[in-house]
């Protein structure tokens, strides 16, 4: 029993380092696999970060573009408002001129009417004087 017991312990001693070596190898393989997975994950994260950076840059460019367009629109609006105000002022000036011309037209019509009445009165007066002169001449001729 003693010698067989020694044999079993020797086998155990011999198998123990082999088992340990296999365990270590297995652990190393697991660690390498974990490392590979972590490296893949890191690469994936890097790729996602790049994609996010590109998206961010696109958004920033879009934001700049929108701000520029907003400024351009504000400038156009200001120009249109200026143009509108100028046209309003010109229309007011034209309206004032039109009212002035209409007033002048009314005044000229009134003066024309007055001149016409004066002319008619002068014609009547002239005709009356002619008649009186004719009567006087007839009276002188009678005498």
Short mmCIF file of N, CA, C and O in Angstrom, two decimals:
data_model
loop_
_atom_site.label_atom_id
_atom_site.label_comp_id
_atom_site.label_asym_id
_atom_site.label_seq_id
_atom_site.Cartn_x
_atom_site.Cartn_y
_atom_site.Cartn_z
N UNK A 1 0.82 -1.16 0.00
CA UNK A 1 0.00 0.00 0.00
C UNK A 1 0.87 1.23 0.00
O UNK A 1 0.54 2.18 -0.64
N UNK A 2 1.93 1.16 0.64
CA UNK A 2 2.84 2.29 0.74
C UNK A 2 3.41 2.67 -0.61
O UNK A 2 3.50 3.82 -0.93
N UNK A 3 3.80 1.67 -1.37
CA UNK A 3 4.41 1.99 -2.65
C UNK A 3 3.38 2.47 -3.66
O UNK A 3 3.65 3.33 -4.48
N UNK A 4 2.19 1.92 -3.62
CA UNK A 4 1.16 2.39 -4.55
C UNK A 4 0.72 3.80 -4.18
O UNK A 4 0.40 4.62 -5.03
N UNK A 5 0.70 4.10 -2.90
CA UNK A 5 0.35 5.44 -2.43
C UNK A 5 1.38 6.46 -2.94
O UNK A 5 1.01 7.55 -3.36
N UNK A 6 2.60 6.09 -2.93
CA UNK A 6 3.67 6.96 -3.41
C UNK A 6 3.52 7.18 -4.89
O UNK A 6 3.72 8.28 -5.38
N UNK A 7 3.12 6.14 -5.60
CA UNK A 7 2.93 6.25 -7.04
C UNK A 7 1.81 7.23 -7.35
O UNK A 7 1.94 8.05 -8.24
N UNK A 8 0.72 7.14 -6.62
CA UNK A 8 -0.41 8.05 -6.87
C UNK A 8 -0.02 9.49 -6.61
O UNK A 8 -0.38 10.39 -7.35
N UNK A 9 0.71 9.71 -5.55
CA UNK A 9 1.15 11.07 -5.25
C UNK A 9 2.11 11.56 -6.30
O UNK A 9 2.07 12.74 -6.65
N UNK A 10 2.97 10.71 -6.84
CA UNK A 10 3.89 11.14 -7.88
C UNK A 10 3.11 11.54 -9.13
O UNK A 10 3.42 12.53 -9.78
N UNK A 11 2.09 10.74 -9.45
CA UNK A 11 1.27 11.06 -10.63
C UNK A 11 0.55 12.38 -10.42
O UNK A 11 0.45 13.19 -11.33
N UNK A 12 0.07 12.54 -9.19
CA UNK A 12 -0.61 13.79 -8.90
C UNK A 12 0.36 14.96 -9.03
O UNK A 12 0.01 15.99 -9.56
N UNK A 13 1.55 14.77 -8.52
CA UNK A 13 2.54 15.83 -8.61
C UNK A 13 2.86 16.13 -10.06
O UNK A 13 3.06 17.28 -10.43
N UNK A 14 2.94 15.07 -10.86
CA UNK A 14 3.24 15.26 -12.28
C UNK A 14 2.07 15.90 -13.02
O UNK A 14 2.27 16.72 -13.91
N UNK A 15 0.88 15.51 -12.70
CA UNK A 15 -0.28 16.05 -13.40
C UNK A 15 -0.64 17.44 -12.90
O UNK A 15 -1.21 18.24 -13.64
N UNK A 16 -0.30 17.74 -11.66
CA UNK A 16 -0.63 19.05 -11.11
C UNK A 16 0.01 20.19 -11.90
O UNK A 16 -0.68 21.13 -12.29
N UNK A 17 1.31 20.15 -12.18
CA UNK A 17 1.89 21.23 -12.97
C UNK A 17 1.30 21.28 -14.38
O UNK A 17 1.11 22.36 -14.94
N UNK A 18 0.99 20.15 -14.97
CA UNK A 18 0.39 20.15 -16.31
C UNK A 18 -0.99 20.79 -16.26
O UNK A 18 -1.36 21.59 -17.14
N UNK A 19 -1.76 20.45 -15.25
CA UNK A 19 -3.10 21.04 -15.08
C UNK A 19 -2.99 22.54 -14.89
O UNK A 19 -3.73 23.31 -15.47
N UNK A 20 -2.02 22.88 -14.06
CA UNK A 20 -1.80 24.29 -13.80
C UNK A 20 -1.41 25.02 -15.08
O UNK A 20 -1.87 26.14 -15.35
N UNK A 21 -0.56 24.42 -15.84
CA UNK A 21 -0.11 25.00 -17.10
C UNK A 21 -1.29 25.15 -18.05
O UNK A 21 -1.45 26.18 -18.71
N UNK A 22 -2.14 24.15 -18.10
CA UNK A 22 -3.33 24.20 -18.96
C UNK A 22 -4.28 25.30 -18.47
O UNK A 22 -4.83 26.06 -19.28
N UNK A 23 -4.44 25.37 -17.15
CA UNK A 23 -5.30 26.42 -16.58
C UNK A 23 -4.76 27.80 -16.94
O UNK A 23 -5.50 28.71 -17.32
N UNK A 24 -3.44 27.95 -16.80
CA UNK A 24 -2.82 29.24 -17.11
C UNK A 24 -2.98 29.56 -18.59
O UNK A 24 -3.26 30.71 -18.98
N UNK A 25 -2.79 28.55 -19.42
CA UNK A 25 -2.96 28.74 -20.86
C UNK A 25 -4.39 29.16 -21.18
O UNK A 25 -4.64 30.06 -21.98
N UNK A 26 -5.32 28.48 -20.54
CA UNK A 26 -6.74 28.79 -20.74
C UNK A 26 -7.04 30.22 -20.31
O UNK A 26 -7.72 30.97 -21.01
N UNK A 27 -6.50 30.59 -19.14
CA UNK A 27 -6.70 31.95 -18.64
C UNK A 27 -6.08 32.96 -19.59
O UNK A 27 -6.65 34.01 -19.87
N UNK A 28 -4.88 32.62 -20.10
CA UNK A 28 -4.21 33.53 -21.03
C UNK A 28 -5.04 33.69 -22.31
O UNK A 28 -5.19 34.79 -22.84
N UNK A 29 -5.57 32.58 -22.80
CA UNK A 29 -6.41 32.63 -24.00
C UNK A 29 -7.66 33.49 -23.73
O UNK A 29 -8.06 34.30 -24.57
N UNK A 30 -8.24 33.29 -22.53
CA UNK A 30 -9.42 34.09 -22.18
C UNK A 30 -9.06 35.57 -22.11
O UNK A 30 -9.80 36.43 -22.58
N UNK A 31 -7.91 35.85 -21.51
CA UNK A 31 -7.46 37.23 -21.40
C UNK A 31 -7.19 37.83 -22.79
O UNK A 31 -7.54 38.98 -23.06
N UNK A 32 -6.58 37.03 -23.66
CA UNK A 32 -6.33 37.49 -25.02
C UNK A 32 -7.64 37.75 -25.76
O UNK A 32 -7.77 38.72 -26.48
N UNK A 33 -8.59 36.88 -25.54
CA UNK A 33 -9.90 37.03 -26.16
C UNK A 33 -10.58 38.31 -25.64
O UNK A 33 -11.15 39.09 -26.42
N UNK A 34 -10.49 38.52 -24.32
CA UNK A 34 -11.04 39.73 -23.72
C UNK A 34 -10.36 40.97 -24.30
O UNK A 34 -10.99 41.97 -24.62
N UNK A 35 -9.02 40.85 -24.41
CA UNK A 35 -8.24 41.96 -24.97
C UNK A 35 -8.67 42.25 -26.41
O UNK A 35 -8.87 43.41 -26.79
N UNK A 36 -8.83 41.21 -27.20
CA UNK A 36 -9.28 41.38 -28.59
C UNK A 36 -10.67 42.03 -28.62
O UNK A 36 -10.93 42.94 -29.41
N UNK A 37 -11.54 41.55 -27.73
CA UNK A 37 -12.89 42.13 -27.67
C UNK A 37 -12.84 43.60 -27.27
O UNK A 37 -13.54 44.44 -27.83
N UNK A 38 -11.98 43.89 -26.30
CA UNK A 38 -11.83 45.29 -25.87
C UNK A 38 -11.26 46.15 -27.00
O UNK A 38 -11.69 47.30 -27.21
N UNK A 39 -10.30 45.59 -27.74
CA UNK A 39 -9.73 46.32 -28.88
C UNK A 39 -10.79 46.57 -29.95
O UNK A 39 -10.89 47.66 -30.52
N UNK A 40 -11.60 45.54 -30.22
CA UNK A 40 -12.70 45.70 -31.19
C UNK A 40 -13.68 46.77 -30.71
O UNK A 40 -14.13 47.63 -31.47
N UNK A 41 -14.00 46.71 -29.43
CA UNK A 41 -14.93 47.68 -28.84
C UNK A 41 -14.34 49.10 -28.93
O UNK A 41 -15.04 50.05 -29.25
N UNK A 42 -13.03 49.18 -28.66
CA UNK A 42 -12.36 50.47 -28.74
C UNK A 42 -12.41 51.01 -30.17
O UNK A 42 -12.69 52.20 -30.39
N UNK A 43 -12.14 50.15 -31.13
CA UNK A 43 -12.21 50.57 -32.55
C UNK A 43 -13.63 51.01 -32.91
O UNK A 43 -13.82 52.01 -33.60
N UNK A 44 -14.59 50.26 -32.43
CA UNK A 44 -15.98 50.61 -32.68
C UNK A 44 -16.31 51.97 -32.06
O UNK A 44 -16.94 52.83 -32.69
N UNK A 45 -15.85 52.18 -30.83
CA UNK A 45 -16.06 53.46 -30.15
C UNK A 45 -15.40 54.60 -30.93
O UNK A 45 -15.96 55.68 -31.08
N UNK A 46 -14.17 54.34 -31.40
CA UNK A 46 -13.46 55.35 -32.19
C UNK A 46 -14.26 55.69 -33.45
O UNK A 46 -14.40 56.86 -33.81
N UNK A 47 -14.75 54.66 -34.10
CA UNK A 47 -15.54 54.86 -35.33
C UNK A 47 -16.80 55.66 -35.02
O UNK A 47 -17.15 56.60 -35.74
N UNK A 48 -17.48 55.30 -33.95
CA UNK A 48 -18.69 56.02 -33.56
C UNK A 48 -18.36 57.47 -33.21
O UNK A 48 -19.11 58.38 -33.54
N UNK A 49 -17.22 57.66 -32.52
CA UNK A 49 -16.81 59.03 -32.19
C UNK A 49 -16.56 59.84 -33.45
O UNK A 49 -16.93 61.02 -33.53
N UNK A 50 -15.91 59.21 -34.42
CA UNK A 50 -15.66 59.91 -35.70
C UNK A 50 -16.98 60.27 -36.39
O UNK A 50 -17.14 61.38 -36.89
N UNK A 51 -17.89 59.30 -36.39
CA UNK A 51 -19.20 59.56 -37.00
C UNK A 51 -19.92 60.69 -36.28
O UNK A 51 -20.51 61.57 -36.91
N UNK A 52 -19.87 60.65 -34.96
CA UNK A 52 -20.51 61.72 -34.18
C UNK A 52 -19.84 63.06 -34.44
O UNK A 52 -20.51 64.09 -34.55
N UNK A 53 -18.51 63.06 -34.57
CA UNK A 53 -17.78 64.29 -34.86
C UNK A 53 -18.21 64.84 -36.23
O UNK A 53 -18.44 66.05 -36.38
N UNK A 54 -18.35 63.95 -37.20
CA UNK A 54 -18.79 64.37 -38.54
C UNK A 54 -20.21 64.95 -38.48
O UNK A 54 -20.49 65.99 -39.09
N UNK A 55 -21.07 64.27 -37.75
CA UNK A 55 -22.44 64.77 -37.60
C UNK A 55 -22.46 66.13 -36.92
O UNK A 55 -23.19 67.04 -37.32
N UNK A 56 -21.64 66.27 -35.90
CA UNK A 56 -21.54 67.54 -35.18
C UNK A 56 -21.07 68.65 -36.13
O UNK A 56 -21.62 69.76 -36.14
N UNK A 57 -20.03 68.35 -36.91
CA UNK A 57 -19.51 69.34 -37.86
C UNK A 57 -20.58 69.71 -38.89
O UNK A 57 -20.73 70.88 -39.24
N UNK A 58 -21.31 68.71 -39.37
CA UNK A 58 -22.39 68.99 -40.32
C UNK A 58 -23.44 69.90 -39.70
O UNK A 58 -23.91 70.85 -40.32
N UNK A 59 -23.81 69.59 -38.45
CA UNK A 59 -24.79 70.42 -37.75
C UNK A 59 -24.28 71.84 -37.53
O UNK A 59 -25.02 72.82 -37.69
N UNK A 60 -23.00 71.96 -37.19
CA UNK A 60 -22.42 73.29 -36.99
C UNK A 60 -22.40 74.06 -38.31
O UNK A 60 -22.69 75.27 -38.34
N UNK A 61 -22.07 73.36 -39.40
CA UNK A 61 -22.09 74.01 -40.71
C UNK A 61 -23.50 74.45 -41.08
O UNK A 61 -23.71 75.55 -41.60
N UNK A 62 -24.44 73.57 -40.80
CA UNK A 62 -25.83 73.90 -41.08
C UNK A 62 -26.28 75.09 -40.25
O UNK A 62 -26.96 75.99 -40.75
N UNK A 63 -25.86 75.11 -39.00
CA UNK A 63 -26.21 76.23 -38.12
C UNK A 63 -25.62 77.54 -38.67
O UNK A 63 -26.31 78.56 -38.72
N UNK A 64 -24.35 77.49 -39.09
CA UNK A 64 -23.72 78.69 -39.68
C UNK A 64 -24.47 79.13 -40.93
O UNK A 64 -24.72 80.31 -41.13
N UNK A 65 -24.82 78.16 -41.75
CA UNK A 65 -25.53 78.46 -42.99
C UNK A 65 -26.89 79.10 -42.68
O UNK A 65 -27.28 80.09 -43.30
N UNK A 66 -27.59 78.55 -41.70
CA UNK A 66 -28.90 79.09 -41.33
C UNK A 66 -28.77 80.50 -40.76
O UNK A 66 -29.59 81.38 -41.04
N UNK A 67 -27.72 80.73 -39.97
CA UNK A 67 -27.50 82.08 -39.43
C UNK A 67 -27.22 83.06 -40.55
O UNK A 67 -27.73 84.19 -40.55
N UNK A 68 -26.42 82.62 -41.53
CA UNK A 68 -26.11 83.48 -42.67
C UNK A 68 -27.38 83.78 -43.46
O UNK A 68 -27.64 84.93 -43.83
N UNK A 69 -28.18 82.74 -43.70
CA UNK A 69 -29.43 82.93 -44.44
C UNK A 69 -30.36 83.86 -43.67
O UNK A 69 -31.05 84.69 -44.26
N UNK A 70 -30.37 83.72 -42.35
CA UNK A 70 -31.22 84.59 -41.53
C UNK A 70 -30.76 86.04 -41.67
O UNK A 70 -31.59 86.95 -41.83
N UNK A 71 -29.44 86.25 -41.62
CA UNK A 71 -28.92 87.61 -41.80
C UNK A 71 -29.27 88.16 -43.18
O UNK A 71 -29.67 89.32 -43.31
N UNK A 72 -29.14 87.31 -44.20
CA UNK A 72 -29.49 87.73 -45.56
C UNK A 72 -30.97 88.06 -45.66
O UNK A 72 -31.36 89.06 -46.29
N UNK A 73 -31.79 87.24 -45.03
CA UNK A 73 -33.24 87.50 -45.05
C UNK A 73 -33.56 88.80 -44.32
O UNK A 73 -34.42 89.58 -44.76
N UNK A 74 -32.87 89.04 -43.19
CA UNK A 74 -33.10 90.28 -42.45
C UNK A 74 -32.70 91.48 -43.30
O UNK A 74 -33.39 92.51 -43.31
N UNK A 75 -31.58 91.34 -44.02
CA UNK A 75 -31.12 92.43 -44.89
C UNK A 75 -32.13 92.67 -46.00
O UNK A 75 -32.47 93.82 -46.31
N UNK A 76 -32.62 91.58 -46.61
CA UNK A 76 -33.64 91.72 -47.66
C UNK A 76 -34.88 92.40 -47.11
O UNK A 76 -35.47 93.28 -47.75
N UNK A 77 -35.28 91.97 -45.91
CA UNK A 77 -36.46 92.55 -45.28
C UNK A 77 -36.26 94.04 -45.03
O UNK A 77 -37.14 94.86 -45.31
N UNK A 78 -35.09 94.41 -44.51
CA UNK A 78 -34.81 95.82 -44.27
C UNK A 78 -34.83 96.61 -45.58
O UNK A 78 -35.37 97.72 -45.63
N UNK A 79 -34.25 96.01 -46.64
CA UNK A 79 -34.27 96.68 -47.94
C UNK A 79 -35.69 96.85 -48.46
O UNK A 79 -36.04 97.91 -48.99
N UNK A 80 -36.50 95.82 -48.28
CA UNK A 80 -37.89 95.90 -48.73
C UNK A 80 -38.66 96.95 -47.92
O UNK A 80 -39.47 97.70 -48.48
N UNK A 81 -38.39 96.98 -46.61
CA UNK A 81 -39.06 97.99 -45.77
C UNK A 81 -38.63 99.40 -46.19
O UNK A 81 -39.45 100.31 -46.28
N UNK A 82 -37.34 99.56 -46.47
CA UNK A 82 -36.84 100.87 -46.92
C UNK A 82 -37.50 101.25 -48.24
O UNK A 82 -37.97 102.37 -48.42
N UNK A 83 -37.55 100.28 -49.15
CA UNK A 83 -38.17 100.52 -50.45
C UNK A 83 -39.66 100.86 -50.29
O UNK A 83 -40.17 101.78 -50.93
N UNK A 84 -40.33 100.12 -49.42
CA UNK A 84 -41.75 100.38 -49.17
C UNK A 84 -41.95 101.78 -48.61
O UNK A 84 -42.85 102.52 -49.04
N UNK A 85 -41.11 102.15 -47.63
CA UNK A 85 -41.23 103.48 -47.05
C UNK A 85 -40.96 104.57 -48.08
O UNK A 85 -41.63 105.60 -48.10
N UNK A 86 -39.97 104.32 -48.96
CA UNK A 86 -39.67 105.27 -50.02
C UNK A 86 -40.87 105.42 -50.96
O UNK A 86 -41.27 106.54 -51.32
N UNK A 87 -41.45 104.28 -51.33
CA UNK A 87 -42.62 104.32 -52.22
C UNK A 87 -43.80 105.01 -51.54
O UNK A 87 -44.55 105.75 -52.18
N UNK A 88 -43.98 104.76 -50.24
CA UNK A 88 -45.05 105.45 -49.51
C UNK A 88 -44.83 106.95 -49.55
O UNK A 88 -45.78 107.72 -49.78
N UNK A 89 -43.58 107.36 -49.31
CA UNK A 89 -43.27 108.79 -49.32
C UNK A 89 -43.51 109.38 -50.71
O UNK A 89 -44.10 110.46 -50.85
N UNK A 90 -43.06 108.64 -51.74
CA UNK A 90 -43.28 109.12 -53.11
C UNK A 90 -44.77 109.20 -53.42
O UNK A 90 -45.23 110.15 -54.06
N UNK A 91 -45.53 108.21 -52.95
CA UNK A 91 -46.99 108.24 -53.17
C UNK A 91 -47.63 109.42 -52.45
O UNK A 91 -48.55 110.05 -52.99
N UNK A 92 -47.16 109.70 -51.23
CA UNK A 92 -47.68 110.87 -50.51
C UNK A 92 -47.38 112.15 -51.27
O UNK A 92 -48.25 113.02 -51.40
N UNK A 93 -46.14 112.26 -51.78
CA UNK A 93 -45.77 113.44 -52.54
C UNK A 93 -46.64 113.56 -53.80
O UNK A 93 -47.09 114.65 -54.15
N UNK A 94 -46.85 112.44 -54.47
CA UNK A 94 -47.71 112.45 -55.68
C UNK A 94 -49.13 112.83 -55.32
O UNK A 94 -49.79 113.58 -56.05
N UNK A 95 -49.61 112.30 -54.18
CA UNK A 95 -50.97 112.62 -53.73
C UNK A 95 -51.09 114.11 -53.45
O UNK A 95 -52.08 114.75 -53.85
N UNK A 96 -50.08 114.68 -52.77
CA UNK A 96 -50.09 116.12 -52.50
C UNK A 96 -50.07 116.92 -53.80
O UNK A 96 -50.80 117.91 -53.95
N UNK A 97 -49.25 116.50 -54.74
CA UNK A 97 -49.16 117.18 -56.03
C UNK A 97 -50.49 117.09 -56.76
O UNK A 97 -50.95 118.06 -57.37
N UNK A 98 -51.11 115.90 -56.72
CA UNK A 98 -52.40 115.70 -57.37
C UNK A 98 -53.45 116.62 -56.75
O UNK A 98 -54.22 117.28 -57.48
N UNK A 99 -53.47 116.67 -55.41
CA UNK A 99 -54.44 117.56 -54.74
C UNK A 99 -54.18 119.01 -55.10
O UNK A 99 -55.12 119.78 -55.33
N UNK A 100 -52.90 119.37 -55.20
CA UNK A 100 -52.53 120.74 -55.58
C UNK A 100 -53.01 121.05 -56.99
O UNK A 100 -53.59 122.11 -57.26
N UNK A 101 -52.80 120.07 -57.89
CA UNK A 101 -53.23 120.26 -59.29
C UNK A 101 -54.76 120.33 -59.39
O UNK A 101 -55.31 121.13 -60.16
N UNK A 102 -55.44 119.46 -58.60
CA UNK A 102 -56.91 119.49 -58.62
C UNK A 102 -57.42 120.82 -58.09
O UNK A 102 -58.39 121.39 -58.63
N UNK A 103 -56.75 121.34 -57.06
CA UNK A 103 -57.14 122.63 -56.50
C UNK A 103 -56.90 123.73 -57.53
O UNK A 103 -57.75 124.61 -57.74
N UNK A 104 -55.77 123.66 -58.20
CA UNK A 104 -55.45 124.63 -59.24
C UNK A 104 -56.45 124.54 -60.40
O UNK A 104 -56.90 125.57 -60.92
N UNK A 105 -56.82 123.30 -60.75
CA UNK A 105 -57.80 123.09 -61.82
C UNK A 105 -59.14 123.73 -61.43
O UNK A 105 -59.77 124.43 -62.24
N UNK A 106 -59.55 123.51 -60.19
CA UNK A 106 -60.79 124.12 -59.71
C UNK A 106 -60.72 125.64 -59.75
O UNK A 106 -61.66 126.32 -60.16
N UNK A 107 -59.58 126.16 -59.33
CA UNK A 107 -59.38 127.62 -59.34
C UNK A 107 -59.43 128.16 -60.77
O UNK A 107 -60.07 129.19 -61.04
N UNK A 108 -58.78 127.45 -61.69
CA UNK A 108 -58.78 127.88 -63.10
C UNK A 108 -60.18 127.82 -63.70
O UNK A 108 -60.58 128.71 -64.46
N UNK A 109 -60.94 126.79 -63.36
CA UNK A 109 -62.32 126.69 -63.85
C UNK A 109 -63.15 127.86 -63.33
O UNK A 109 -63.96 128.45 -64.08
N UNK A 110 -62.96 128.19 -62.06
CA UNK A 110 -63.69 129.31 -61.46
C UNK A 110 -63.31 130.62 -62.16
O UNK A 110 -64.19 131.42 -62.51
N UNK A 111 -61.99 130.82 -62.36
CA UNK A 111 -61.54 132.03 -63.05
C UNK A 111 -62.09 132.09 -64.48
O UNK A 111 -62.48 133.15 -64.97
N UNK A 112 -62.12 130.95 -65.15
CA UNK A 112 -62.66 130.89 -66.51
C UNK A 112 -64.13 131.27 -66.51
O UNK A 112 -64.60 132.05 -67.37
N UNK A 113 -64.86 130.72 -65.53
CA UNK A 113 -66.28 131.03 -65.40
C UNK A 113 -66.48 132.53 -65.16
O UNK A 113 -67.34 133.16 -65.78
N UNK A 114 -65.64 133.08 -64.28
CA UNK A 114 -65.73 134.52 -63.98
C UNK A 114 -65.39 135.35 -65.23
O UNK A 114 -66.07 136.34 -65.53
N UNK A 115 -64.35 134.92 -65.95
CA UNK A 115 -63.97 135.63 -67.18
C UNK A 115 -65.08 135.55 -68.22
O UNK A 115 -65.38 136.52 -68.91
N UNK A 116 -65.71 134.39 -68.29
CA UNK A 116 -66.82 134.21 -69.24
C UNK A 116 -67.99 135.14 -68.87
O UNK A 116 -68.58 135.79 -69.75
N UNK A 117 -68.29 135.21 -67.58
CA UNK A 117 -69.37 136.10 -67.13
C UNK A 117 -69.01 137.56 -67.42
O UNK A 117 -69.86 138.35 -67.87
N UNK A 118 -67.75 137.95 -67.18
CA UNK A 118 -67.32 139.32 -67.48
C UNK A 118 -67.47 139.62 -68.97
O UNK A 118 -67.92 140.69 -69.36
N UNK A 119 -67.05 138.62 -69.77
CA UNK A 119 -67.14 138.79 -71.22
C UNK A 119 -68.60 138.96 -71.65
O UNK A 119 -68.92 139.84 -72.47
N UNK A 120 -69.47 138.13 -71.10
CA UNK A 120 -70.90 138.24 -71.44
C UNK A 120 -71.44 139.60 -71.00
O UNK A 120 -72.22 140.23 -71.74
N UNK A 121 -71.03 140.04 -69.81
CA UNK A 121 -71.48 141.36 -69.33
C UNK A 121 -70.97 142.48 -70.25
O UNK A 121 -71.69 143.42 -70.55
N UNK A 122 -69.70 142.34 -70.67
CA UNK A 122 -69.14 143.36 -71.58
C UNK A 122 -69.88 143.35 -72.91
O UNK A 122 -70.12 144.42 -73.51
N UNK A 123 -70.21 142.15 -73.39
CA UNK A 123 -70.95 142.06 -74.65
C UNK A 123 -72.33 142.72 -74.52
O UNK A 123 -72.78 143.46 -75.41
N UNK A 124 -72.98 142.45 -73.41
CA UNK A 124 -74.29 143.07 -73.16
C UNK A 124 -74.14 144.59 -73.10
O UNK A 124 -74.95 145.34 -73.68
N UNK A 125 -73.12 145.03 -72.37
CA UNK A 125 -72.89 146.47 -72.22
C UNK A 125 -72.59 147.09 -73.60
O UNK A 125 -73.08 148.17 -73.93
N UNK A 126 -71.77 146.39 -74.38
CA UNK A 126 -71.43 146.88 -75.71
C UNK A 126 -72.66 146.96 -76.60
O UNK A 126 -72.87 147.95 -77.30
N UNK A 127 -73.46 145.92 -76.54
CA UNK A 127 -74.69 145.91 -77.33
C UNK A 127 -75.63 147.04 -76.88
O UNK A 127 -76.25 147.71 -77.72
N UNK A 128 -75.70 147.24 -75.58
CA UNK A 128 -76.53 148.31 -75.05
C UNK A 128 -76.02 149.68 -75.54
O UNK A 128 -76.79 150.54 -75.98
N UNK A 129 -74.71 149.87 -75.47
CA UNK A 129 -74.13 151.12 -75.94
C UNK A 129 -74.36 151.31 -77.43
O UNK A 129 -74.60 152.43 -77.90
N UNK A 130 -74.26 150.23 -78.19
CA UNK A 130 -74.51 150.31 -79.63
C UNK A 130 -75.94 150.76 -79.90
O UNK A 130 -76.19 151.61 -80.76
N UNK A 131 -76.84 150.14 -79.13
CA UNK A 131 -78.26 150.51 -79.30
C UNK A 131 -78.46 151.99 -78.96
O UNK A 131 -79.17 152.72 -79.66
N UNK A 132 -77.82 152.39 -77.85
CA UNK A 132 -77.97 153.80 -77.43
C UNK A 132 -77.36 154.73 -78.49
O UNK A 132 -77.93 155.78 -78.82
N UNK A 133 -76.21 154.33 -78.98
CA UNK A 133 -75.57 155.14 -80.02
C UNK A 133 -76.42 155.20 -81.28
O UNK A 133 -76.51 156.24 -81.94
N UNK A 134 -77.01 154.08 -81.60
CA UNK A 134 -77.85 154.02 -82.79
C UNK A 134 -79.07 154.93 -82.61
O UNK A 134 -79.45 155.69 -83.52
N UNK A 135 -79.63 154.92 -81.41
CA UNK A 135 -80.77 155.78 -81.12
C UNK A 135 -80.36 157.25 -81.21
O UNK A 135 -81.07 158.08 -81.78
N UNK A 136 -79.21 157.55 -80.65
CA UNK A 136 -78.72 158.93 -80.67
C UNK A 136 -78.49 159.36 -82.11
O UNK A 136 -78.80 160.50 -82.49
N UNK A 137 -77.94 158.48 -82.90
CA UNK A 137 -77.65 158.81 -84.30
C UNK A 137 -78.97 159.01 -85.06
O UNK A 137 -79.07 159.93 -85.89
N UNK A 138 -79.94 158.18 -84.76
CA UNK A 138 -81.24 158.34 -85.43
C UNK A 138 -81.89 159.64 -85.03
O UNK A 138 -82.52 160.33 -85.86
N UNK A 139 -81.73 160.01 -83.76
CA UNK A 139 -82.31 161.28 -83.29
C UNK A 139 -81.59 162.45 -83.96
O UNK A 139 -82.22 163.43 -84.34
N UNK A 140 -80.32 162.36 -84.12
CA UNK A 140 -79.55 163.44 -84.74
C UNK A 140 -79.95 163.52 -86.20
O UNK A 140 -80.10 164.62 -86.75
N UNK A 141 -80.16 162.39 -86.84
CA UNK A 141 -80.52 162.41 -88.25
C UNK A 141 -81.93 162.97 -88.43
O UNK A 141 -82.24 163.59 -89.45
N UNK A 142 -82.81 162.77 -87.47
CA UNK A 142 -84.16 163.29 -87.54
C UNK A 142 -84.13 164.83 -87.47
O UNK A 142 -84.94 165.48 -88.07
N UNK A 143 -83.24 165.32 -86.72
CA UNK A 143 -83.19 166.75 -86.54
C UNK A 143 -82.55 167.35 -87.69
O UNK A 143 -82.62 167.94 -88.56
#
